[in-house]
Short mmCIF file of C-alpha atoms in Angstrom, two decimals:
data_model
loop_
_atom_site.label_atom_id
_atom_site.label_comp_id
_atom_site.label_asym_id
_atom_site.label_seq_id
_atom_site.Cartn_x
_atom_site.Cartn_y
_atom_site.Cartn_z
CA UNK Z 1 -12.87 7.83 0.57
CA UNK Z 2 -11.27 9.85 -1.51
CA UNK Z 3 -11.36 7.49 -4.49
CA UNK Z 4 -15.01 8.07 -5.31
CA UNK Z 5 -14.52 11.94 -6.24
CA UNK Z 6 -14.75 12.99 -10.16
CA UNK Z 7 -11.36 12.98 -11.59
CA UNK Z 8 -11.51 16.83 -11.34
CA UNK Z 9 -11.41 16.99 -8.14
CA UNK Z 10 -8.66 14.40 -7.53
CA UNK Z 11 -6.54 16.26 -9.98
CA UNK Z 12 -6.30 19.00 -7.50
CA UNK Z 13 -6.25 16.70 -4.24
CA UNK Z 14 -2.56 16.25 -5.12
CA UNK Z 15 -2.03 19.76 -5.21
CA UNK Z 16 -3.24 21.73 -2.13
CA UNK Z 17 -1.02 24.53 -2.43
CA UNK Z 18 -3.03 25.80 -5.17
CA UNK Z 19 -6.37 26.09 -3.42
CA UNK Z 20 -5.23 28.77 -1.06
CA UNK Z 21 -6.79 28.91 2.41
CA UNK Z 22 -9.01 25.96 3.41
CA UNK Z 23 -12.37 27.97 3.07
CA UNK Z 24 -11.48 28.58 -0.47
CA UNK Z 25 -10.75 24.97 -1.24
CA UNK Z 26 -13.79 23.66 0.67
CA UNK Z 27 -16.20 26.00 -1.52
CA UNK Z 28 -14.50 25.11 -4.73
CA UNK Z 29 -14.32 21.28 -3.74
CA UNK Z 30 -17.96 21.71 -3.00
CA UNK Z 31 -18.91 23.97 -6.03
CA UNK Z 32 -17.55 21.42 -8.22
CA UNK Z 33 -19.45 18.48 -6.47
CA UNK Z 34 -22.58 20.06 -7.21
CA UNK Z 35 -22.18 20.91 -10.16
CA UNK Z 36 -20.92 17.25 -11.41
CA UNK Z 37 -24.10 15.65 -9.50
CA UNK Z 38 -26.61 18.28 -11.01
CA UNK Z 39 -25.41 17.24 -14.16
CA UNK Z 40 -25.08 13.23 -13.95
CA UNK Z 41 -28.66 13.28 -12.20
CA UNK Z 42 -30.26 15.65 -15.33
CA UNK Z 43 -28.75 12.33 -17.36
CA UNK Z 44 -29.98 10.00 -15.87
CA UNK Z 45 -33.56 11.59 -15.81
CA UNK Z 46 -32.98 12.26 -19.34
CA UNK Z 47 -33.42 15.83 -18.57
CA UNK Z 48 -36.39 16.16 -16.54
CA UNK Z 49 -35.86 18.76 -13.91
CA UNK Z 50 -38.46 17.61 -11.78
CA UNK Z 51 -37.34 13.83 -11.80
CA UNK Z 52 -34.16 14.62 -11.04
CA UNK Z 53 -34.91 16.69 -8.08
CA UNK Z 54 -37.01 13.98 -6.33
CA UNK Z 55 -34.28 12.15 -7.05
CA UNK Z 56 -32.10 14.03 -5.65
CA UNK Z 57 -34.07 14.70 -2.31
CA UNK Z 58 -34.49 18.58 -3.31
CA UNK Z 59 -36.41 20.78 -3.61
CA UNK Z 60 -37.45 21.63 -7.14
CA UNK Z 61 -37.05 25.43 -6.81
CA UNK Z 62 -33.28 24.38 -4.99
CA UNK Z 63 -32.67 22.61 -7.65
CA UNK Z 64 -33.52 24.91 -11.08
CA UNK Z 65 -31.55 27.75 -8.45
CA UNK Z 66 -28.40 25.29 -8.47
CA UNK Z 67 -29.08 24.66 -12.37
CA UNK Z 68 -28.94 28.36 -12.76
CA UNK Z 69 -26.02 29.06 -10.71
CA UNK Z 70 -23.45 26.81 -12.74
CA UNK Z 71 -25.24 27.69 -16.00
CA UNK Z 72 -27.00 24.23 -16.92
CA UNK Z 73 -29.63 23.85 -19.14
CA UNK Z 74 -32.17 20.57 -19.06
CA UNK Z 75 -32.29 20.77 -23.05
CA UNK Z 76 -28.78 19.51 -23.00
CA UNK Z 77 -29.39 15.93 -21.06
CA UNK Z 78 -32.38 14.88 -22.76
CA UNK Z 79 -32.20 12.29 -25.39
CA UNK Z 80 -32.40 13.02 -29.10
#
């Protein structure tokens, strides 16, 4: 259900013609999926990588490698 995707995503849902060819859409679509879940699991393990990977079901080393691909840093999600 389409309903359940980040706003983001849903933006663009309505406007296919922008993606390009489906490939292209599928990897951004997918890019930006990870990148939202990376970010709200890091929250709610207030930042600890290795909590939120369990969490996850990944692999640790997976998971710091999809951290580091959409540039996000731990620091930022743990409470101050």
């Amino acid at each position: 259900h389409i309903e359940h995707l980040p706003p983001e995503v849903l933006e663009r849902a309505d406007a296919p013609h922008q993606w390009g060819k489906f490939a292209e859409a599928k990897a951004q679509v997918l890019d930006e999926f990870e990148r939202t879940y990376i970010k709200a699991v890091l929250k709610r393990s207030n930042g600890n990588v290795s909590q939120a990977a369990r969490t996850s079901g990944m692999d640790a080393k997976n998971f710091y490698q999809k951290m580091k691909k959409y540039r996000i840093v731990a620091s930022a999600y743990k409470s101050k």
